[in-house]
Coordinates of C-alpha atoms and ligand atoms in Angstrom, one line a residue:
X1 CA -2.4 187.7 68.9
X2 CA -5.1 186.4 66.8
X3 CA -7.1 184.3 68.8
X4 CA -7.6 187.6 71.4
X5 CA -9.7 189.4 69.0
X6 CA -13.4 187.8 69.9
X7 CA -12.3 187.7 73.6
X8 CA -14.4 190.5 75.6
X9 CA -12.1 193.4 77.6
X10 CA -11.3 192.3 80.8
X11 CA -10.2 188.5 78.9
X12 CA -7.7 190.8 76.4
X13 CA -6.6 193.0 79.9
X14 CA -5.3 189.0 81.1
X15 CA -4.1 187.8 78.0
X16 CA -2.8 189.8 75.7
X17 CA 0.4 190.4 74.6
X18 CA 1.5 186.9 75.2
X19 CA 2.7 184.8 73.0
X20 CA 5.1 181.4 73.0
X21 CA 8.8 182.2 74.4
X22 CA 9.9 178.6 74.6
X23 CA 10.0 176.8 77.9
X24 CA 5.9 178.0 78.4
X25 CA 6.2 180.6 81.0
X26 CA 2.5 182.3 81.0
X27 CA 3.9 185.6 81.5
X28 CA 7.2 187.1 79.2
X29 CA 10.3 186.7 80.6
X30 CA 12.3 190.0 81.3
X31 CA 14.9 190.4 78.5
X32 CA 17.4 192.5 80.5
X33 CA 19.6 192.8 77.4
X34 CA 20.8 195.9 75.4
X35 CA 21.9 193.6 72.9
X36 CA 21.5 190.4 70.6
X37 CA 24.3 187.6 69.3
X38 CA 24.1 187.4 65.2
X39 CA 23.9 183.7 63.8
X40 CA 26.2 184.9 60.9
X41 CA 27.5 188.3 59.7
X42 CA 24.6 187.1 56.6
X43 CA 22.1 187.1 59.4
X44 CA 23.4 190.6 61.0
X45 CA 23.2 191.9 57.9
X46 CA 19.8 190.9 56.6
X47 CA 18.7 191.3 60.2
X48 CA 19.4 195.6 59.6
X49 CA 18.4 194.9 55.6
X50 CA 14.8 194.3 57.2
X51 CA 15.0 191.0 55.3
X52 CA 14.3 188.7 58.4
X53 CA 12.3 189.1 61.6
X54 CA 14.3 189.5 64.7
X55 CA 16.2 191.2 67.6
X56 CA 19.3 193.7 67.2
X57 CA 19.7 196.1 69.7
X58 CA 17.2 197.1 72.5
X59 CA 16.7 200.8 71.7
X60 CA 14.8 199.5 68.5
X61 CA 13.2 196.5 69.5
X62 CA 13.3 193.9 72.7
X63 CA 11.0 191.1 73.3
X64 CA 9.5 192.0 76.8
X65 CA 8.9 195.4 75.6
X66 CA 7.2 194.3 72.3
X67 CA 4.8 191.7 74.3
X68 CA 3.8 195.1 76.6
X69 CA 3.3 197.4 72.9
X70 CA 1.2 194.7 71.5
X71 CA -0.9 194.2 74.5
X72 CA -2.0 197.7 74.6
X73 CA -2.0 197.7 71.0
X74 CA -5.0 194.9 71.6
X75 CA -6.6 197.0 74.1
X76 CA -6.7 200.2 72.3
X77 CA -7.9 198.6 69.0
X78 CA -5.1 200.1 67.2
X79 CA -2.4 198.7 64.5
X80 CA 0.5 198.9 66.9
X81 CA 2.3 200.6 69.8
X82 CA 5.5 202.0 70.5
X83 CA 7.0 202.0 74.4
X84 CA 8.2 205.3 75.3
X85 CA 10.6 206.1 78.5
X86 CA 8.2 208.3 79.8
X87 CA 4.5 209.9 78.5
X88 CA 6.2 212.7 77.9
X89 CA 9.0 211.1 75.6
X90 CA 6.0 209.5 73.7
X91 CA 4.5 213.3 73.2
X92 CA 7.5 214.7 72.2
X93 CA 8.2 211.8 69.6
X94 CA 4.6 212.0 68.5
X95 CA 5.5 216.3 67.5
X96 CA 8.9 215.7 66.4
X97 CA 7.2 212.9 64.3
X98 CA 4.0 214.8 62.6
X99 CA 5.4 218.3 62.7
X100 CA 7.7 220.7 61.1
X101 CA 8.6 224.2 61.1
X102 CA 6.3 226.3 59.7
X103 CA 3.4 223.8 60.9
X104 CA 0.1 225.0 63.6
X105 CA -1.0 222.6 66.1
X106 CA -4.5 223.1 68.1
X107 CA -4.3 222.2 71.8
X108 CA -6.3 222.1 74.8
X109 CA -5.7 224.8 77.2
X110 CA -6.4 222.5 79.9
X111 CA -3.3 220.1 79.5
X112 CA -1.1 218.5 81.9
X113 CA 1.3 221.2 82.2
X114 CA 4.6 220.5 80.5
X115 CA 2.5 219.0 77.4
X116 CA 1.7 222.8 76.9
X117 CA 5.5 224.1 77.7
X118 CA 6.9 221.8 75.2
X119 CA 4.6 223.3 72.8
X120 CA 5.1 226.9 73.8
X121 CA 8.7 226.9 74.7
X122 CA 10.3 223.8 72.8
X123 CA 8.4 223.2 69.6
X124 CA 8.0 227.0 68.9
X125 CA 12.0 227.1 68.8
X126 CA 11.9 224.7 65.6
X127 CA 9.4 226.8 64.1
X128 CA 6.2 224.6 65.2
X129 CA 3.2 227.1 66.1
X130 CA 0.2 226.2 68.7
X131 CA -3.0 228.2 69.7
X132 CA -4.5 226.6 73.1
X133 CA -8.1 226.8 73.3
X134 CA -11.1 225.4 75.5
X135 CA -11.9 222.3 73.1
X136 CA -14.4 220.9 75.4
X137 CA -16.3 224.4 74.0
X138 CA -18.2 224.3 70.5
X139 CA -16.9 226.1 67.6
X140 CA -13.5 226.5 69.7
X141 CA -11.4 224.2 67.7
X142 CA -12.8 225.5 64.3
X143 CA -12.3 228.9 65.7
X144 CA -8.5 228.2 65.7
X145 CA -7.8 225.8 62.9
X146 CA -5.8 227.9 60.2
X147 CA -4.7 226.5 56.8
X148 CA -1.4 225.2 58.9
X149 CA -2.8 223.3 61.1
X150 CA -1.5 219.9 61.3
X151 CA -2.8 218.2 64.2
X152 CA -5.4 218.6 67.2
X153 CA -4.4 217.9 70.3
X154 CA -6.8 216.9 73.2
X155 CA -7.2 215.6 76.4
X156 CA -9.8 214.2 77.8
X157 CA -10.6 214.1 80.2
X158 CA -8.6 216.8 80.9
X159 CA -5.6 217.3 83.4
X160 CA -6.4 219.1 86.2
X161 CA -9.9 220.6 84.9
X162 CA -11.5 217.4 83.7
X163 CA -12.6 219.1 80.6
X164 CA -14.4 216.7 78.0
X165 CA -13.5 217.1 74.8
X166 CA -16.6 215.7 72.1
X167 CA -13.3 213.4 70.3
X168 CA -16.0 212.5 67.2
X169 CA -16.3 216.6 66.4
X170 CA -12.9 217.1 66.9
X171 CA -11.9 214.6 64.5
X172 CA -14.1 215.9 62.0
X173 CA -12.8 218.6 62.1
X174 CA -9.2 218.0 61.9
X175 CA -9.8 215.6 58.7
X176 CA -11.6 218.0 57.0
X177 CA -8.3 219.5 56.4
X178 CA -6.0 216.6 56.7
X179 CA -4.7 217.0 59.9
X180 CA -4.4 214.8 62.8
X181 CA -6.3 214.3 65.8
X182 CA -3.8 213.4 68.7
X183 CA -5.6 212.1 72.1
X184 CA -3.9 211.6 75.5
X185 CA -6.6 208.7 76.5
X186 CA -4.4 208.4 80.1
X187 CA -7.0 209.7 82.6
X188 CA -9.9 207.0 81.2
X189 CA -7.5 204.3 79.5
X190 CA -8.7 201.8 77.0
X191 CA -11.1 200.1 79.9
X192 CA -13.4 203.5 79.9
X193 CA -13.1 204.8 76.5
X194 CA -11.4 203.9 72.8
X195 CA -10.6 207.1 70.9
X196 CA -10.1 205.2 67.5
X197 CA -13.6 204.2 67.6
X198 CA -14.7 208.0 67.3
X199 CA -11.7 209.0 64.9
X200 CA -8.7 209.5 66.7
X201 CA -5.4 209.2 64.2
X202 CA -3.0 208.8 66.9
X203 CA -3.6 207.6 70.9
X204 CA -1.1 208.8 74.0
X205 CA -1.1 207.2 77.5
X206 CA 1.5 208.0 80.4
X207 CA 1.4 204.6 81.4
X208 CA 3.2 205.8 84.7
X209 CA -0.8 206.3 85.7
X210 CA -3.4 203.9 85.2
X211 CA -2.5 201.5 82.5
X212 CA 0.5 200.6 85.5
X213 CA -1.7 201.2 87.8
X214 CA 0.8 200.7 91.1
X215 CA 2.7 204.2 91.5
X216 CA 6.1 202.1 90.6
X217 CA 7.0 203.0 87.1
X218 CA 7.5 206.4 84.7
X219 CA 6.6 205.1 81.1
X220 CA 4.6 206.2 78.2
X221 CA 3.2 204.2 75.1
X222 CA 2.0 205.4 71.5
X223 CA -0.5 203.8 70.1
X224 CA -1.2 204.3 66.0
X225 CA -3.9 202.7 63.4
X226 CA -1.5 201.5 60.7
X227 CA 1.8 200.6 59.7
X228 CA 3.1 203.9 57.7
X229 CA 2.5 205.8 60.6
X230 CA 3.8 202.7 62.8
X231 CA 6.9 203.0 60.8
X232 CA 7.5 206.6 60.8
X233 CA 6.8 207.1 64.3
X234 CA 9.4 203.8 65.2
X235 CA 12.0 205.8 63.1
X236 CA 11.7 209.3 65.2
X237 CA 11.5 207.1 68.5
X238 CA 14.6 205.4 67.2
X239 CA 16.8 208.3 66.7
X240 CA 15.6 210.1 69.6
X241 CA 15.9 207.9 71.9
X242 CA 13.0 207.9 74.4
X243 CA 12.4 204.2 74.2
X244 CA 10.8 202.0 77.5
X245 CA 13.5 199.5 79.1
X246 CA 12.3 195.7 79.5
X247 CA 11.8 195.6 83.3
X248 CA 9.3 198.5 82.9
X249 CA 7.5 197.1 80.2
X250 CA 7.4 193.6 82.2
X251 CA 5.8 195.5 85.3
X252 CA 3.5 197.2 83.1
X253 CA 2.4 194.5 81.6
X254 CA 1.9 193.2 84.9
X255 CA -0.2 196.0 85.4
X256 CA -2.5 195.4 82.6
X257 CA -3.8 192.2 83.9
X258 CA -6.3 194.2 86.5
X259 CA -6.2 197.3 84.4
X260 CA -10.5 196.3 83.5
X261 CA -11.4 195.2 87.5
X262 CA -9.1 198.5 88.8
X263 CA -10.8 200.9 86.8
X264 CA -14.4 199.4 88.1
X265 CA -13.8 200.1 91.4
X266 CA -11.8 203.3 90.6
X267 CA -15.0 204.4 88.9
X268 CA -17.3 203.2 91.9
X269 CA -15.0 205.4 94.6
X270 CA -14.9 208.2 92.8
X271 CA -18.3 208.5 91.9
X272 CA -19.3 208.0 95.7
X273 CA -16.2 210.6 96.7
X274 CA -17.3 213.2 94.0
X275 CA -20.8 212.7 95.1
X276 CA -20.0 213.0 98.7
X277 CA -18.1 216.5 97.8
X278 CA -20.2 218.4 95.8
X279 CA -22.8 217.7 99.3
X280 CA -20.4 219.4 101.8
X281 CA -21.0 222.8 102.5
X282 CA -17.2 223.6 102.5
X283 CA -17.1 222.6 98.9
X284 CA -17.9 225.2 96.3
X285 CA -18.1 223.1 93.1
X286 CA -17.0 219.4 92.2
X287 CA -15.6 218.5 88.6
X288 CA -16.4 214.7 88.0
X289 CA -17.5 213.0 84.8
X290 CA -20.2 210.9 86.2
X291 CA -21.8 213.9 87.7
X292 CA -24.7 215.6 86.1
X293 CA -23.6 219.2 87.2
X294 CA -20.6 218.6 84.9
X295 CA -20.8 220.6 81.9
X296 CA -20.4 218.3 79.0
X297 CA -21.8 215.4 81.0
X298 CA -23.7 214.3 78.0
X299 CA -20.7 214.0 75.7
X300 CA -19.1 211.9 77.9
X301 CA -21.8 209.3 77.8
X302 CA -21.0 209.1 74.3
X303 CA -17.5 208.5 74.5
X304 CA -16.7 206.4 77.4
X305 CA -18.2 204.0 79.4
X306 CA -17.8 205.1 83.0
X307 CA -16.6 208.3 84.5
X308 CA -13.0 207.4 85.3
X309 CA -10.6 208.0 88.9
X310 CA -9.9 211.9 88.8
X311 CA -11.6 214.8 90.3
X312 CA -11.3 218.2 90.8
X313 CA -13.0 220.7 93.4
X314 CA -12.5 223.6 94.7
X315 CA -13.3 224.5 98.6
X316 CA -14.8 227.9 99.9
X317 CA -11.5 229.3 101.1
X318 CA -9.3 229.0 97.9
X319 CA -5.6 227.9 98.1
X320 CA -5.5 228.6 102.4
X321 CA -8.7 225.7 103.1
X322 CA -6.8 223.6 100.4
X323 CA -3.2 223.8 102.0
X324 CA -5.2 222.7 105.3
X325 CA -6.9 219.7 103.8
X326 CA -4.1 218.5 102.0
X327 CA -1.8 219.1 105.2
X328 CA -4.4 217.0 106.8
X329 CA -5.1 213.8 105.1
X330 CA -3.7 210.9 106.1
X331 CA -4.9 208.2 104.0
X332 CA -4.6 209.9 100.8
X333 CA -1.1 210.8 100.0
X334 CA -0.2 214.1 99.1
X335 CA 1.7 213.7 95.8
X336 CA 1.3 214.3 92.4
X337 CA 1.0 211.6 89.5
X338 CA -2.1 209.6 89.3
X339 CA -3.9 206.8 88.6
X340 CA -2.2 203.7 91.1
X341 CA -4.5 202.4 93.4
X342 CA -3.8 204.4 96.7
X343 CA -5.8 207.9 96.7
X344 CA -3.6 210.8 95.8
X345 CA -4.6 214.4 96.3
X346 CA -2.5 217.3 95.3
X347 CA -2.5 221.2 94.1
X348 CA -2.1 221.9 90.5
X349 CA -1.5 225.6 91.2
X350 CA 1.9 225.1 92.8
X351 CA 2.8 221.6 91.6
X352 CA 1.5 219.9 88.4
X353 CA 0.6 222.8 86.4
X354 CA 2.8 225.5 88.0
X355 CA 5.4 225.1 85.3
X356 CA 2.3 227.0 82.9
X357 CA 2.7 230.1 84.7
X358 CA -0.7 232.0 86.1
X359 CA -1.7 233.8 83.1
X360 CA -2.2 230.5 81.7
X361 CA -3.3 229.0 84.7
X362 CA -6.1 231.3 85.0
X363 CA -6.9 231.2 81.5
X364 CA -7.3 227.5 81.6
X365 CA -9.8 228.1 85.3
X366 CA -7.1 226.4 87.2
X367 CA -7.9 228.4 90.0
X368 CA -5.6 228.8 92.7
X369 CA -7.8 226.7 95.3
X370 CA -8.3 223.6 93.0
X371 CA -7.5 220.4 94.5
X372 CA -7.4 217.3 92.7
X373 CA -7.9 214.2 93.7
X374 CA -6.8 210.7 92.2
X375 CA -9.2 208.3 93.8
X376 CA -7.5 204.8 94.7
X377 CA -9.4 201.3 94.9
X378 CA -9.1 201.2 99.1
X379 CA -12.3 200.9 100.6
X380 CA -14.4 204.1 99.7
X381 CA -15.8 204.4 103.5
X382 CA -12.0 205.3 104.5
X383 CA -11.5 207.5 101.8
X384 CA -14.4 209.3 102.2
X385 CA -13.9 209.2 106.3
X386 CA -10.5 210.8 105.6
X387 CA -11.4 213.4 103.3
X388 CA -14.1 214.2 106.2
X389 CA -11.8 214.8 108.9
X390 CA -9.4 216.6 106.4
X391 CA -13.0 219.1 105.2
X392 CA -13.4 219.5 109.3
X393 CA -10.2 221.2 109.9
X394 CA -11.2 224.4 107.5
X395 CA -11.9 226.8 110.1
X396 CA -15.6 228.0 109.9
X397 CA -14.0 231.8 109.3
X398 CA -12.3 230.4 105.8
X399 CA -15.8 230.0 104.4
X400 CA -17.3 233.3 105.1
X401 CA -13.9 234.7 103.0
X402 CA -14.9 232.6 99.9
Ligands
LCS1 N1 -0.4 213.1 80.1 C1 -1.1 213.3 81.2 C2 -2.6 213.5 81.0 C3 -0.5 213.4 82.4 O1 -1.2 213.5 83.5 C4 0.9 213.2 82.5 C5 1.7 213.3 83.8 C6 1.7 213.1 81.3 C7 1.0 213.0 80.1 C8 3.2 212.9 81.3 O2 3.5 211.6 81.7 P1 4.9 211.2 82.4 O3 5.9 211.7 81.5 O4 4.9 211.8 83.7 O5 4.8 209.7 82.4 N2 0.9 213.8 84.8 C9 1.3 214.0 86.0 C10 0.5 214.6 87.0 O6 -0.6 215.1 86.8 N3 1.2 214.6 88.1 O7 2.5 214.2 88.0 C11 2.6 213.7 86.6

């Protein structure tokens, strides 16, 4: 892994993760094994004792899926990284694994949506409490932070609102008090922005999204700084049981390779797309990082390095213009997830984030006309000629109801 370190991004995005498996394939072979044959019942043993490297059982450790962890371990700057079934699994090991009852976690109220049910519904049954705020707002997270608080947990930006967090205040703040900052990096990835550089304690992608990158695999991956929290974390994901197989850690591995030249051209679309939106008169407002109308468009120049794939707007005509431009489209597909390289659009209010309920919804300003939109890497002149023909089929009337 060494010899990756001086390499610059896109060079790591192509070569990490790889080391020597005998034979010299350049990419790692796909271990499709749940288990591995003992040289000795001495060698079992010591192998469990922790007194000699090597493979036991898949759940707790497999080749093709540690050559995947270490590569985004590399990317993220971090200690180590543990492959998770889904993004979910790895937030729900990452709680189970800093928190216990009688514990306070602070969250942002713009979250994908069952990040904030497993808080409210799940977590609070084993005693765990959370207050959701708007963290991308100053004095919001001290606000909320009580003697109990045990970790802060942001993303940014964030899912559907593209809310930015300022990661280096948030951190302060959480440290001041020994808790944990907690950041779901999946709508930038490491490409666009490095949370451990501005004092993140523990990084969360759903690597289902960009880090993938091709809409063909539901995985998640934790990423942590040293090897006490590596090893604490390993033993939750352990007994839990939310662990990556190898064939998904071999594709998204595969994905890694053009995570750095995806995310350029991701960022090039969308800032082309976003800028084309918040020009059309049936658009009322356009939510886009590289935008200067976006509210903490200055923070995000401090924290990451180009304004990502995902956009939110909302059209004069609420949920009614939405429903006809997404029933319109035919380039962009209407689905949820995010982040491959064909353009998605979909509506949080009745998919993604419906599981919230509206009270939260609305308290979050996920309106009920939002659309997002997960901009691919196809040629930006048929996206934008798509979303055009889409914005022309809003009747004239739908406007004037706005
Ligand atoms: N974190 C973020 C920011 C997400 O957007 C998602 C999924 C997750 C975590 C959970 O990851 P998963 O378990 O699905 O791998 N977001 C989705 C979305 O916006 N549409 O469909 C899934």
């Amino acid at each position: 892994m060494s010899h990756n370190k001086n390499l610059q991004f896109d060079s790591k995005c192509v070569h990490s993760g790889i080391s020597d498996y005998g034979f010299g394939p350049v990419v790692p072979p796909i271990y499709q094994t749940s288990t591995f044959k003992f040289e000795s019942a001495e060698h079992g043993a010591a192998l469990f004792k922790g007194e000699t490297e090597g493979y036991i059982y898949t759940r707790m450790k497999n080749p093709t899926v540690e050559a995947m962890e270490n590569a985004v371990a590399e990317l993220e700057v971090g200690h180590k990284a543990l492959g998770c079934a889904s993004g979910m699994a790895a937030i729900s090991t990452i709680f189970i694994s800093l928190l216990k009852s009688g514990d306070h976690v602070v969250c942002s109220k713009s979250v994908y949506g069952p990040t904030l049910t497993l808080l409210q519904s799940i977590m609070s049954k084993f005693g765990v409490e959370s207050t959701f705020v708007d963290t991308d707002i100053d004095g919001e997270i001290e606000k909320a932070m009580k003697p109990n608080t045990k970790v802060i947990y942001v993303e940014t930006p964030a899912n559907p609102m593209i809310t930015i967090t300022d990661l280096e205040a948030a951190s302060k703040i959480a440290h001041k008090q020994g808790a944990l900052l907690v950041v779901d990096n999946t709508f930038m990835s490491p490409a666009l922005q490095q949370p451990f550089k501005f004092g993140a304690d523990v990084i969360l992608h759903s690597m289902t999204k960009f880090l993938n990158g091709h809409a063909d695999v539901v995985a998640g991956i934790i990423v942590v700084k040293d090897e006490e929290m590596y090893l604490s974390m390993r033993k939750t994901l352990n007994q839990v049981g939310g662990v990556i197989d190898p064939f998904n850690s071999f594709l998204v591995h595969r994905g890694l390779k053009t995570l750095s030249v995806r995310m350029q051209r991701h960022c090039e679309n969308s800032q082309l797309v976003a800028e084309y939106l918040e020009n059309h008169p049936k658009v009322k407002w356009v939510r886009y990082p590289g935008l200067k109308s976006h509210p903490n468009y200055q923070v995000g120049l401090k924290q990451h390095s180009a304004p990502g794939g995902m956009i939110s707007f909302e059209l004069n005509g609420g949920f009614k213009a939405g429903e006809v431009v997404m029933n319109s489209v035919k380039l962009c597909a209407l689905a949820v997830s995010l982040g491959g390289v064909e353009t998605l659009i979909q509506h949080p209010a009745s998919m993604t984030h419906l599981s919230m309920g509206a009270e939260a919804r609305k308290d979050a300003g996920i309106t009920e006309g939002l659309v997002r939109l997960s901009v691919g890497i196809e040629n930006v002149k048929d996206i934008i000629d798509d979303l055009e023909n889409a914005l022309a089929k809003i009747p004239v009337t739908e406007k004037a109801k706005a």
